[in-house]
Amino acid sequence: MNATEQNTAGAKGGVLGSRFQTSTAPKQNADHGVHIETDAFSVFYGSVEAVKKVDMQIAAKQVTAIIGPSGCGKSTLLRAINRMNDLIAGCRPSGRLLFDGEDIYGPKIDVTLLRRQIGMVFQKPNPFPKSIFDNVAYGPKLQGIKRRNTLDEIVERSLVNAALWDEVKDRLGENALGLSGGQQQRLCLARALAIEPEILLMDEPTSELDPKATAKIEDLIGELRGNYTIIIVTHNMQQAARVSDETAFMYEGELVEFGDTSKLFTKPEKKQTEDYITGRFG
Amino acid sequence: MAVHLQKEIDLLKKSILHLCAVVEDVVNKAVTAVQSRDEDLARKVMSEDKQVDDEEVRVEEECLKALALHQPVAIDLRYIIACLKINNDLERIGDLAVNIAERAVYLSREPDPDIQFDFPLMAEKVQVMLRKSLDAFINMDAAIAHQVLESDDEIDAMNRDAILLVKEHIKSAPEHLDALINLWSVSRHLERIADHASNIAEDVIYMIEGKIVRHRAELI
């Protein structure tokens, strides 16, 4: 994105960060193709640079996969996108990380509102020890939605979008912890979708699931593509190849290669990428 | 996983290299059989086709196994895909060698039509093309593969010349009609072998450079 485009994107939300400060602001979809952009973006844990000056542009409403060996910084980079790293003592970003042209580490950003726009699904399904209904309605209730009809609609729509509705529609009042692992993960996805985020971050969302439940999540990613910008961190390279439009390969904190998934898995540009995806190292 | 896949690829490499050697050998024998009007050698070529067919099936099975069990990517994927396609071309070249051998059997029983067409030169050029395409594959050498593609037009032109010469001879010496038609068939089969050698060269370029150069003369 050039300077003019950045200014335009910034102006759209008014003063820098203003779009995250008002809950009544209309949802704005990215209209310039780039949803998330990093500019010499680093993340430090104390003095250790876990993500090293990464420059990348993540396209709107596509699926972007981040792959790389353990400790390469992929999850750290993912968690930086909705500032989950803020919760880690000693963790410090540098450089810029832009969401629709606005620096999410800017001084005026409301992190809660930011996370409303950028939802997250974690490796381990983590439903609240509440009913299935309350899990999905939790976010909308926090947003101030009280009308039962509206909540019913949101819960149904979110569960349908997470391909879980048919399995739970007759037992919405039951405790979510009684669901299977795969169902719990889809419930977490429904919970994330209920607050209508623009971006979904997924941190190894199927690593704890069996192949059938994994296939369901992968199918869902395919269905959600086009409506959400999805960024998925995965250890499973075949999964990255199956579900993503673009793939980023990270190694020791650096972005080694980033581009079209089909190209990266057939003819990568960098030998380091080739060696990793063909299992010759890492 | 990489070690398992590497073992499969090593096995595949061994099988397809053997098939390359067998196919190159039957083409050489078929050409010699035509040149020396050697019916026995021609029949040997025909009998060896089963070996080519069997090995082609084995190579294909090994490719499918590697794809299904290891889901290879990048160079491993391109290598296996190239093997699958080259395997197919090798089998077809084997069939064309049999076709040439069948013409050799017929020609060995006919009087020489004494045509001016330089059949040995064309055969030599096609054999060089085939050898180079296989060398390019074995040594993963894209430069040699590009040379192969450049040779194909020359073979096409020789085939066209052969057709013209055969036509003229049919008019001037119609008593040699059958032999001339058989010679023309040999030329056509050689030209087809050159086409398959070009296919192999294109697959080698894909394997090394990741570019599909088929139907795209400007990339060659």
Short mmCIF file of C-alpha atoms in Angstrom, two decimals:
data_model
loop_
_atom_site.label_atom_id
_atom_site.label_comp_id
_atom_site.label_asym_id
_atom_site.label_seq_id
_atom_site.Cartn_x
_atom_site.Cartn_y
_atom_site.Cartn_z
CA MET A 1 0.00 0.00 0.00
CA ASN A 2 1.42 3.39 -0.88
CA ALA A 3 1.22 6.51 1.26
CA THR A 4 -1.82 7.89 -0.55
CA GLU A 5 -3.77 4.69 -0.07
CA GLN A 6 -2.82 4.61 3.58
CA ASN A 7 -4.08 8.14 4.03
CA THR A 8 -7.32 7.27 2.31
CA ALA A 9 -7.77 4.17 4.45
CA GLY A 10 -7.02 6.16 7.56
CA ALA A 11 -9.41 8.93 6.59
CA LYS A 12 -12.18 6.38 6.16
CA GLY A 13 -12.18 5.72 9.87
CA GLY A 14 -11.60 9.37 10.73
CA VAL A 15 -8.91 10.07 13.27
CA LEU A 16 -6.45 7.23 13.59
CA GLY A 17 -8.03 4.50 15.61
CA SER A 18 -11.45 6.08 15.79
CA ARG A 19 -13.17 3.11 14.19
CA PHE A 20 -12.20 1.01 17.20
CA GLN A 21 -13.54 3.58 19.64
CA THR A 22 -17.17 3.61 18.67
CA SER A 23 -19.32 0.53 18.82
CA THR A 24 -21.94 2.14 16.61
CA ALA A 25 -19.61 2.62 13.65
CA PRO A 26 -20.89 0.74 10.61
CA LYS A 27 -18.89 -2.33 9.64
CA GLN A 28 -16.52 -1.40 6.87
CA ASN A 29 -15.13 -4.02 4.56
CA ALA A 30 -11.72 -3.52 3.08
CA ASP A 31 -12.09 -2.12 -0.40
CA HIS A 32 -8.44 -2.04 -1.37
CA GLY A 33 -7.67 -5.73 -1.31
CA VAL A 34 -5.23 -5.50 1.58
CA HIS A 35 -6.75 -6.09 5.00
CA ILE A 36 -3.70 -6.53 7.18
CA GLU A 37 -0.32 -5.09 6.40
CA THR A 38 2.88 -5.36 8.38
CA ASP A 39 5.73 -2.96 7.91
CA ALA A 40 9.08 -4.00 9.38
CA PHE A 41 7.01 -5.57 12.13
CA SER A 42 8.89 -7.32 14.94
CA VAL A 43 7.82 -8.88 18.21
CA PHE A 44 10.25 -9.15 21.11
CA TYR A 45 9.98 -11.39 24.16
CA GLY A 46 12.34 -9.43 26.39
CA SER A 47 15.47 -9.17 24.26
CA VAL A 48 14.58 -12.09 22.01
CA GLU A 49 13.21 -11.05 18.61
CA ALA A 50 10.63 -13.77 17.90
CA VAL A 51 9.26 -12.08 14.77
CA LYS A 52 11.86 -10.22 12.74
CA LYS A 53 10.94 -7.20 10.65
CA VAL A 54 8.19 -8.92 8.72
CA ASP A 55 6.70 -7.14 5.71
CA MET A 56 3.56 -8.71 4.36
CA GLN A 57 0.21 -7.78 2.94
CA ILE A 58 -2.72 -10.05 3.74
CA ALA A 59 -5.54 -9.87 1.25
CA ALA A 60 -9.12 -9.27 2.35
CA LYS A 61 -11.61 -12.13 2.30
CA GLN A 62 -9.03 -14.75 1.43
CA VAL A 63 -7.47 -17.52 3.44
CA THR A 64 -3.84 -16.97 4.35
CA ALA A 65 -1.88 -19.80 5.94
CA ILE A 66 1.27 -19.33 7.97
CA ILE A 67 3.55 -22.35 8.13
CA GLY A 68 6.96 -23.03 9.61
CA PRO A 69 8.69 -25.18 12.20
CA SER A 70 7.99 -24.82 15.91
CA GLY A 71 9.41 -21.62 17.31
CA CYS A 72 9.51 -19.84 13.96
CA GLY A 73 7.27 -17.03 15.23
CA LYS A 74 4.11 -17.89 13.31
CA SER A 75 1.80 -18.01 16.33
CA THR A 76 3.42 -14.90 17.78
CA LEU A 77 2.75 -13.06 14.54
CA LEU A 78 -0.84 -14.33 14.47
CA ARG A 79 -1.47 -13.30 18.06
CA ALA A 80 -0.02 -9.87 17.33
CA ILE A 81 -2.80 -9.23 14.84
CA ASN A 82 -5.44 -8.89 17.56
CA ARG A 83 -2.95 -7.92 20.25
CA MET A 84 -3.27 -11.12 22.23
CA ASN A 85 0.44 -10.75 22.95
CA ASP A 86 -0.38 -7.73 25.11
CA LEU A 87 -1.25 -10.25 27.82
CA ILE A 88 2.30 -11.63 27.86
CA ALA A 89 4.68 -9.81 30.19
CA GLY A 90 7.79 -8.53 28.43
CA CYS A 91 6.28 -8.91 24.98
CA ARG A 92 6.87 -5.83 22.86
CA PRO A 93 6.10 -5.09 19.21
CA SER A 94 8.01 -2.77 16.93
CA GLY A 95 7.36 -1.57 13.41
CA ARG A 96 3.80 -1.21 12.21
CA LEU A 97 0.87 -3.58 11.91
CA LEU A 98 -1.96 -2.02 9.94
CA PHE A 99 -5.61 -3.09 9.83
CA ASP A 100 -7.30 -1.32 6.93
CA GLY A 101 -4.47 1.17 7.00
CA GLU A 102 -4.63 1.91 10.73
CA ASP A 103 -1.84 0.97 13.09
CA ILE A 104 -3.43 -1.37 15.64
CA TYR A 105 -0.63 -0.55 18.08
CA GLY A 106 -1.49 3.15 17.85
CA PRO A 107 -2.06 4.98 21.15
CA LYS A 108 -5.79 5.47 20.72
CA ILE A 109 -6.78 1.95 19.80
CA ASP A 110 -9.47 0.31 21.95
CA VAL A 111 -8.18 -3.26 22.14
CA THR A 112 -11.55 -4.73 23.09
CA LEU A 113 -13.15 -3.20 20.04
CA LEU A 114 -10.22 -4.33 17.92
CA ARG A 115 -10.74 -7.92 19.08
CA ARG A 116 -14.39 -7.61 18.19
CA GLN A 117 -13.28 -6.98 14.61
CA ILE A 118 -10.59 -9.65 14.71
CA GLY A 119 -11.85 -12.89 16.24
CA MET A 120 -9.74 -15.85 17.17
CA VAL A 121 -10.04 -19.62 17.38
CA PHE A 122 -7.40 -21.43 19.39
CA GLN A 123 -5.65 -24.77 19.19
CA LYS A 124 -7.57 -26.25 22.10
CA PRO A 125 -11.34 -25.83 22.03
CA ASN A 126 -12.14 -23.55 24.96
CA PRO A 127 -15.90 -23.24 25.39
CA PHE A 128 -17.15 -21.51 28.52
CA PRO A 129 -18.69 -23.85 31.11
CA LYS A 130 -22.09 -22.56 30.10
CA SER A 131 -24.88 -23.69 27.83
CA ILE A 132 -24.34 -23.95 24.09
CA PHE A 133 -26.68 -20.99 23.64
CA ASP A 134 -24.90 -18.83 26.19
CA ASN A 135 -21.51 -19.58 24.67
CA VAL A 136 -22.59 -18.16 21.32
CA ALA A 137 -24.70 -15.34 22.81
CA TYR A 138 -21.90 -14.27 25.17
CA GLY A 139 -20.25 -11.79 22.81
CA PRO A 140 -23.45 -10.21 21.49
CA LYS A 141 -24.70 -9.83 25.10
CA LEU A 142 -21.47 -8.05 26.00
CA GLN A 143 -22.13 -5.77 23.05
CA GLY A 144 -25.40 -4.84 24.71
CA ILE A 145 -27.83 -6.94 22.73
CA LYS A 146 -30.59 -8.00 25.12
CA ARG A 147 -33.63 -8.84 22.98
CA ARG A 148 -34.20 -12.57 23.08
CA ASN A 149 -35.37 -12.71 19.45
CA THR A 150 -32.25 -10.97 18.24
CA LEU A 151 -30.04 -13.24 20.31
CA ASP A 152 -31.93 -16.30 19.00
CA GLU A 153 -31.29 -15.15 15.45
CA ILE A 154 -27.60 -14.51 16.08
CA VAL A 155 -27.12 -17.86 17.81
CA GLU A 156 -28.86 -19.77 15.04
CA ARG A 157 -27.04 -17.92 12.25
CA SER A 158 -23.66 -18.39 13.93
CA LEU A 159 -24.24 -22.09 14.58
CA VAL A 160 -25.46 -22.60 11.01
CA ASN A 161 -22.35 -20.81 9.69
CA ALA A 162 -20.20 -23.00 11.91
CA ALA A 163 -22.00 -26.12 10.56
CA LEU A 164 -23.10 -27.09 14.07
CA TRP A 165 -26.75 -26.05 14.11
CA ASP A 166 -28.23 -29.36 13.00
CA GLU A 167 -26.31 -31.23 15.69
CA VAL A 168 -27.24 -28.97 18.62
CA LYS A 169 -30.49 -27.20 17.76
CA ASP A 170 -32.50 -29.44 20.08
CA ARG A 171 -30.16 -29.07 23.05
CA LEU A 172 -29.07 -25.44 23.10
CA GLY A 173 -29.54 -25.34 26.86
CA GLU A 174 -27.10 -28.18 27.53
CA ASN A 175 -23.61 -27.52 28.83
CA ALA A 176 -21.14 -26.94 26.00
CA LEU A 177 -18.53 -29.08 27.75
CA GLY A 178 -20.67 -32.13 26.91
CA LEU A 179 -19.95 -31.70 23.21
CA SER A 180 -17.24 -33.67 21.42
CA GLY A 181 -13.90 -32.00 20.73
CA GLY A 182 -14.80 -31.31 17.10
CA GLN A 183 -18.17 -29.90 18.10
CA GLN A 184 -16.56 -27.75 20.78
CA GLN A 185 -14.16 -26.30 18.23
CA ARG A 186 -17.04 -25.49 15.88
CA LEU A 187 -18.85 -23.94 18.84
CA CYS A 188 -15.82 -21.74 19.44
CA LEU A 189 -15.94 -20.79 15.80
CA ALA A 190 -19.67 -19.98 16.12
CA ARG A 191 -18.85 -17.89 19.21
CA ALA A 192 -16.25 -15.98 17.21
CA LEU A 193 -18.65 -15.50 14.28
CA ALA A 194 -21.47 -14.28 16.56
CA ILE A 195 -19.84 -10.89 17.00
CA GLU A 196 -19.43 -10.54 13.21
CA PRO A 197 -15.71 -10.01 13.00
CA GLU A 198 -14.02 -9.03 9.77
CA ILE A 199 -11.02 -11.20 10.38
CA LEU A 200 -10.74 -14.68 11.87
CA LEU A 201 -7.43 -15.80 13.29
CA MET A 202 -7.00 -19.53 13.70
CA ASP A 203 -4.10 -20.93 15.68
CA GLU A 204 -3.75 -24.59 14.73
CA PRO A 205 -7.51 -25.04 14.98
CA THR A 206 -7.53 -28.74 14.13
CA SER A 207 -4.42 -30.05 15.85
CA GLU A 208 -6.52 -31.63 18.61
CA LEU A 209 -9.21 -33.00 16.31
CA ASP A 210 -9.65 -36.33 14.55
CA PRO A 211 -9.59 -36.48 10.73
CA LYS A 212 -13.37 -36.25 10.38
CA ALA A 213 -13.68 -33.23 12.66
CA THR A 214 -10.65 -31.72 10.91
CA ALA A 215 -12.34 -32.13 7.54
CA LYS A 216 -15.42 -30.32 8.88
CA ILE A 217 -13.35 -27.37 10.05
CA GLU A 218 -11.49 -27.29 6.74
CA ASP A 219 -14.79 -27.36 4.84
CA LEU A 220 -16.00 -24.51 7.01
CA ILE A 221 -12.92 -22.45 6.24
CA GLY A 222 -13.73 -22.95 2.56
CA GLU A 223 -17.30 -21.76 3.12
CA LEU A 224 -16.30 -18.76 5.22
CA ARG A 225 -13.75 -17.64 2.64
CA GLY A 226 -15.20 -14.72 0.73
CA ASN A 227 -17.01 -13.35 3.77
CA TYR A 228 -14.12 -13.18 6.20
CA THR A 229 -10.41 -12.65 6.02
CA ILE A 230 -9.00 -15.83 7.53
CA ILE A 231 -5.46 -16.25 8.76
CA ILE A 232 -4.57 -19.75 9.87
CA VAL A 233 -1.43 -21.01 11.54
CA THR A 234 -0.93 -24.70 10.96
CA HIS A 235 1.71 -27.36 11.36
CA ASN A 236 -0.10 -29.45 8.82
CA MET A 237 1.28 -28.42 5.46
CA GLN A 238 -1.29 -30.41 3.54
CA GLN A 239 -3.94 -28.46 5.41
CA ALA A 240 -2.31 -25.18 4.42
CA ALA A 241 -2.22 -26.42 0.83
CA ARG A 242 -5.87 -27.50 0.96
CA VAL A 243 -7.50 -24.49 2.57
CA SER A 244 -5.47 -21.40 1.78
CA ASP A 245 -5.18 -18.97 -1.10
CA GLU A 246 -1.83 -17.64 0.01
CA THR A 247 0.82 -19.17 2.22
CA ALA A 248 3.57 -17.58 4.26
CA PHE A 249 6.60 -19.64 5.27
CA MET A 250 8.42 -18.39 8.36
CA TYR A 251 11.71 -19.59 9.73
CA GLU A 252 13.50 -18.35 12.84
CA GLY A 253 11.25 -15.30 13.03
CA GLU A 254 11.74 -14.24 9.43
CA LEU A 255 9.24 -14.33 6.62
CA VAL A 256 11.10 -16.46 4.10
CA GLU A 257 8.48 -16.65 1.38
CA PHE A 258 4.93 -15.47 0.95
CA GLY A 259 2.74 -16.00 -2.07
CA ASP A 260 0.18 -18.00 -3.97
CA THR A 261 -0.37 -21.35 -2.22
CA SER A 262 -0.46 -23.46 -5.35
CA LYS A 263 2.82 -21.94 -6.50
CA LEU A 264 4.48 -22.25 -3.11
CA PHE A 265 3.68 -25.95 -2.93
CA THR A 266 4.62 -26.74 -6.52
CA LYS A 267 7.50 -24.39 -7.30
CA PRO A 268 8.62 -22.36 -4.30
CA GLU A 269 11.00 -19.48 -4.99
CA LYS A 270 13.32 -20.10 -2.07
CA LYS A 271 15.37 -23.21 -1.48
CA GLN A 272 14.70 -22.91 2.26
CA THR A 273 10.96 -23.17 1.58
CA GLU A 274 11.49 -26.13 -0.72
CA ASP A 275 13.64 -27.91 1.88
CA TYR A 276 11.05 -27.34 4.59
CA ILE A 277 7.92 -28.35 2.69
CA THR A 278 9.59 -31.43 1.25
CA GLY A 279 10.66 -32.46 4.75
CA ARG A 280 14.38 -32.06 4.12
CA PHE A 281 14.75 -29.98 7.26
CA GLY A 282 12.67 -28.52 10.07
CA MET B 1 8.23 -38.95 6.23
CA ALA B 2 10.90 -37.44 4.03
CA VAL B 3 13.03 -40.58 4.37
CA HIS B 4 10.13 -42.83 3.32
CA LEU B 5 9.37 -40.62 0.36
CA GLN B 6 13.04 -40.46 -0.60
CA LYS B 7 13.14 -44.26 -0.62
CA GLU B 8 10.08 -44.36 -2.89
CA ILE B 9 11.60 -41.77 -5.18
CA ASP B 10 14.91 -43.65 -5.34
CA LEU B 11 13.03 -46.81 -6.27
CA LEU B 12 11.01 -44.94 -8.88
CA LYS B 13 14.18 -43.39 -10.30
CA LYS B 14 15.75 -46.82 -10.67
CA SER B 15 12.67 -48.22 -12.43
CA ILE B 16 12.23 -45.36 -14.86
CA LEU B 17 15.94 -45.24 -15.70
CA HIS B 18 15.77 -48.90 -16.61
CA LEU B 19 12.75 -48.25 -18.78
CA CYS B 20 14.64 -45.37 -20.47
CA ALA B 21 17.50 -47.74 -21.28
CA VAL B 22 15.18 -50.45 -22.62
CA VAL B 23 13.25 -48.01 -24.82
CA GLU B 24 16.40 -46.38 -26.19
CA ASP B 25 17.69 -49.85 -26.99
CA VAL B 26 14.56 -51.00 -28.85
CA VAL B 27 14.53 -47.80 -30.93
CA ASN B 28 18.18 -48.34 -31.87
CA LYS B 29 17.48 -51.96 -32.78
CA ALA B 30 14.41 -51.05 -34.82
CA VAL B 31 16.36 -48.44 -36.78
CA THR B 32 19.20 -50.92 -37.37
CA ALA B 33 16.69 -53.55 -38.48
CA VAL B 34 15.35 -51.17 -41.15
CA GLN B 35 18.80 -50.12 -42.30
CA SER B 36 20.16 -53.65 -42.50
CA ARG B 37 16.82 -55.20 -43.55
CA ASP B 38 17.29 -57.60 -40.62
CA GLU B 39 14.07 -59.48 -39.98
CA ASP B 40 15.41 -61.36 -36.95
CA LEU B 41 16.42 -58.17 -35.20
CA ALA B 42 13.03 -56.65 -36.04
CA ARG B 43 11.24 -59.61 -34.49
CA LYS B 44 13.39 -59.25 -31.38
CA VAL B 45 12.16 -55.67 -31.05
CA MET B 46 8.57 -56.84 -31.35
CA SER B 47 9.06 -59.48 -28.68
CA GLU B 48 10.61 -56.98 -26.27
CA ASP B 49 7.54 -54.75 -26.26
CA LYS B 50 5.96 -56.73 -23.46
CA GLN B 51 8.89 -55.86 -21.23
CA VAL B 52 8.34 -52.16 -22.02
CA ASP B 53 4.62 -52.45 -21.27
CA ASP B 54 5.20 -54.29 -17.99
CA GLU B 55 7.76 -51.77 -16.82
CA GLU B 56 5.52 -48.87 -17.79
CA VAL B 57 2.75 -50.29 -15.58
CA ARG B 58 5.20 -50.78 -12.72
CA VAL B 59 6.50 -47.21 -12.95
CA GLU B 60 2.95 -45.86 -13.00
CA GLU B 61 2.04 -47.89 -9.93
CA GLU B 62 5.09 -46.58 -8.11
CA CYS B 63 4.17 -42.99 -9.03
CA LEU B 64 0.58 -43.44 -7.83
CA LYS B 65 1.78 -45.03 -4.61
CA ALA B 66 4.16 -42.16 -3.89
CA LEU B 67 1.41 -39.60 -4.62
CA ALA B 68 -1.20 -41.36 -2.51
CA LEU B 69 0.96 -42.22 0.47
CA HIS B 70 3.23 -39.21 0.72
CA GLN B 71 1.36 -36.29 -0.88
CA PRO B 72 4.63 -34.86 -2.18
CA VAL B 73 5.09 -31.17 -2.83
CA ALA B 74 7.51 -28.91 -4.71
CA ILE B 75 10.40 -30.72 -6.45
CA ASP B 76 9.22 -34.13 -5.21
CA LEU B 77 5.78 -33.52 -6.70
CA ARG B 78 7.20 -32.19 -9.96
CA TYR B 79 9.57 -35.14 -10.24
CA ILE B 80 6.81 -37.70 -9.76
CA ILE B 81 4.47 -35.92 -12.17
CA ALA B 82 7.28 -35.73 -14.73
CA CYS B 83 7.93 -39.46 -14.25
CA LEU B 84 4.24 -40.25 -14.81
CA LYS B 85 4.18 -38.32 -18.06
CA ILE B 86 7.59 -39.40 -19.32
CA ASN B 87 6.64 -42.99 -18.52
CA ASN B 88 3.69 -42.62 -20.85
CA ASP B 89 5.88 -41.18 -23.60
CA LEU B 90 8.40 -43.99 -23.17
CA GLU B 91 5.70 -46.60 -23.62
CA ARG B 92 4.47 -44.88 -26.78
CA ILE B 93 8.04 -44.69 -28.11
CA GLY B 94 8.31 -48.43 -27.46
CA ASP B 95 5.15 -48.97 -29.53
CA LEU B 96 6.56 -46.83 -32.35
CA ALA B 97 9.76 -48.90 -32.29
CA VAL B 98 7.56 -51.97 -32.79
CA ASN B 99 5.80 -50.22 -35.68
CA ILE B 100 9.19 -49.48 -37.26
CA ALA B 101 10.24 -53.09 -36.69
CA GLU B 102 7.09 -54.29 -38.47
CA ARG B 103 8.01 -52.10 -41.45
CA ALA B 104 11.53 -53.57 -41.27
CA VAL B 105 10.11 -57.09 -41.55
CA TYR B 106 8.16 -56.08 -44.63
CA LEU B 107 11.06 -54.14 -46.19
CA SER B 108 13.44 -57.08 -45.65
CA ARG B 109 11.35 -59.07 -48.13
CA GLU B 110 11.05 -56.33 -50.75
CA PRO B 111 13.59 -55.13 -53.31
CA ASP B 112 15.23 -51.84 -52.34
CA PRO B 113 13.36 -48.95 -54.02
CA ASP B 114 16.66 -47.01 -54.18
CA ILE B 115 15.15 -43.76 -52.91
CA GLN B 116 17.44 -40.74 -52.37
CA PHE B 117 15.97 -40.02 -48.96
CA ASP B 118 18.68 -39.97 -46.29
CA PHE B 119 16.90 -42.29 -43.87
CA PRO B 120 20.03 -43.04 -41.77
CA LEU B 121 20.55 -39.30 -41.17
CA MET B 122 16.95 -38.82 -40.00
CA ALA B 123 17.16 -41.91 -37.79
CA GLU B 124 20.45 -40.68 -36.31
CA LYS B 125 18.98 -37.25 -35.52
CA VAL B 126 15.90 -38.78 -33.89
CA GLN B 127 18.08 -41.12 -31.82
CA VAL B 128 20.20 -38.16 -30.71
CA MET B 129 17.03 -36.26 -29.76
CA LEU B 130 15.75 -39.18 -27.75
CA ARG B 131 19.11 -39.70 -26.05
CA LYS B 132 19.38 -36.01 -25.19
CA SER B 133 15.84 -35.88 -23.80
CA LEU B 134 16.61 -38.85 -21.55
CA ASP B 135 19.99 -37.35 -20.56
CA ALA B 136 18.19 -34.12 -19.68
CA PHE B 137 15.80 -36.11 -17.51
CA ILE B 138 18.46 -38.22 -15.82
CA ASN B 139 20.81 -35.28 -15.19
CA MET B 140 17.98 -32.79 -14.54
CA ASP B 141 19.49 -30.51 -17.18
CA ALA B 142 17.04 -27.94 -18.57
CA ALA B 143 19.60 -26.60 -21.08
CA ILE B 144 19.76 -29.96 -22.88
CA ALA B 145 15.96 -30.18 -22.79
CA HIS B 146 15.74 -26.81 -24.56
CA GLN B 147 18.16 -28.10 -27.22
CA VAL B 148 15.84 -31.06 -27.81
CA LEU B 149 12.89 -28.76 -28.42
CA GLU B 150 14.90 -26.78 -30.95
CA SER B 151 15.63 -29.98 -32.93
CA ASP B 152 12.01 -30.95 -33.43
CA ASP B 153 11.38 -28.60 -36.38
CA GLU B 154 14.30 -30.14 -38.25
CA ILE B 155 12.81 -33.62 -37.92
CA ASP B 156 9.40 -32.35 -39.04
CA ALA B 157 11.05 -30.85 -42.14
CA MET B 158 12.86 -34.14 -42.88
CA ASN B 159 9.58 -36.00 -42.61
CA ARG B 160 7.94 -33.58 -45.06
CA ASP B 161 10.86 -34.06 -47.47
CA ALA B 162 10.47 -37.83 -47.16
CA ILE B 163 6.78 -37.59 -48.08
CA LEU B 164 7.61 -35.53 -51.19
CA LEU B 165 10.34 -37.97 -52.26
CA VAL B 166 8.08 -40.98 -51.73
CA LYS B 167 5.32 -39.31 -53.77
CA GLU B 168 7.76 -38.67 -56.64
CA HIS B 169 9.09 -42.22 -56.53
CA ILE B 170 5.60 -43.68 -56.55
CA LYS B 171 5.01 -41.85 -59.81
CA SER B 172 8.37 -42.79 -61.37
CA ALA B 173 8.64 -46.35 -60.01
CA PRO B 174 5.14 -47.60 -59.17
CA GLU B 175 6.44 -51.19 -58.96
CA HIS B 176 8.00 -50.19 -55.59
CA LEU B 177 4.73 -48.80 -54.25
CA ASP B 178 4.49 -51.11 -51.21
CA ALA B 179 8.13 -50.64 -50.18
CA LEU B 180 7.85 -46.88 -50.61
CA ILE B 181 4.74 -46.69 -48.45
CA ASN B 182 6.54 -48.73 -45.79
CA LEU B 183 9.54 -46.40 -45.92
CA TRP B 184 7.24 -43.40 -45.61
CA SER B 185 5.68 -45.08 -42.53
CA VAL B 186 9.12 -45.46 -41.00
CA SER B 187 9.73 -41.76 -41.52
CA ARG B 188 6.40 -40.92 -39.93
CA HIS B 189 7.10 -43.17 -36.93
CA LEU B 190 10.51 -41.57 -36.47
CA GLU B 191 8.88 -38.15 -36.56
CA ARG B 192 6.44 -39.30 -33.87
CA ILE B 193 9.33 -40.54 -31.73
CA ALA B 194 10.85 -37.07 -32.06
CA ASP B 195 7.54 -35.60 -30.88
CA HIS B 196 7.60 -37.84 -27.79
CA ALA B 197 11.23 -36.86 -27.16
CA SER B 198 10.04 -33.24 -27.25
CA ASN B 199 7.28 -34.08 -24.77
CA ILE B 200 9.89 -35.60 -22.47
CA ALA B 201 12.02 -32.44 -22.82
CA GLU B 202 8.99 -30.28 -21.96
CA ASP B 203 8.32 -32.38 -18.87
CA VAL B 204 11.97 -32.07 -17.85
CA ILE B 205 11.70 -28.28 -18.14
CA TYR B 206 8.54 -28.36 -16.01
CA MET B 207 10.27 -30.54 -13.46
CA ILE B 208 13.27 -28.23 -13.17
CA GLU B 209 11.82 -24.78 -13.78
CA GLY B 210 8.19 -25.31 -12.78
CA LYS B 211 7.08 -23.80 -16.11
CA ILE B 212 4.74 -25.52 -18.51
CA VAL B 213 6.26 -24.77 -21.92
CA ARG B 214 3.87 -26.86 -23.99
CA HIS B 215 2.09 -24.89 -26.72
CA ARG B 216 4.15 -21.84 -25.79
CA ALA B 217 6.88 -21.43 -28.38
CA GLU B 218 8.04 -18.10 -26.92
CA LEU B 219 9.18 -19.78 -23.69
CA ILE B 220 11.32 -22.36 -25.41
#
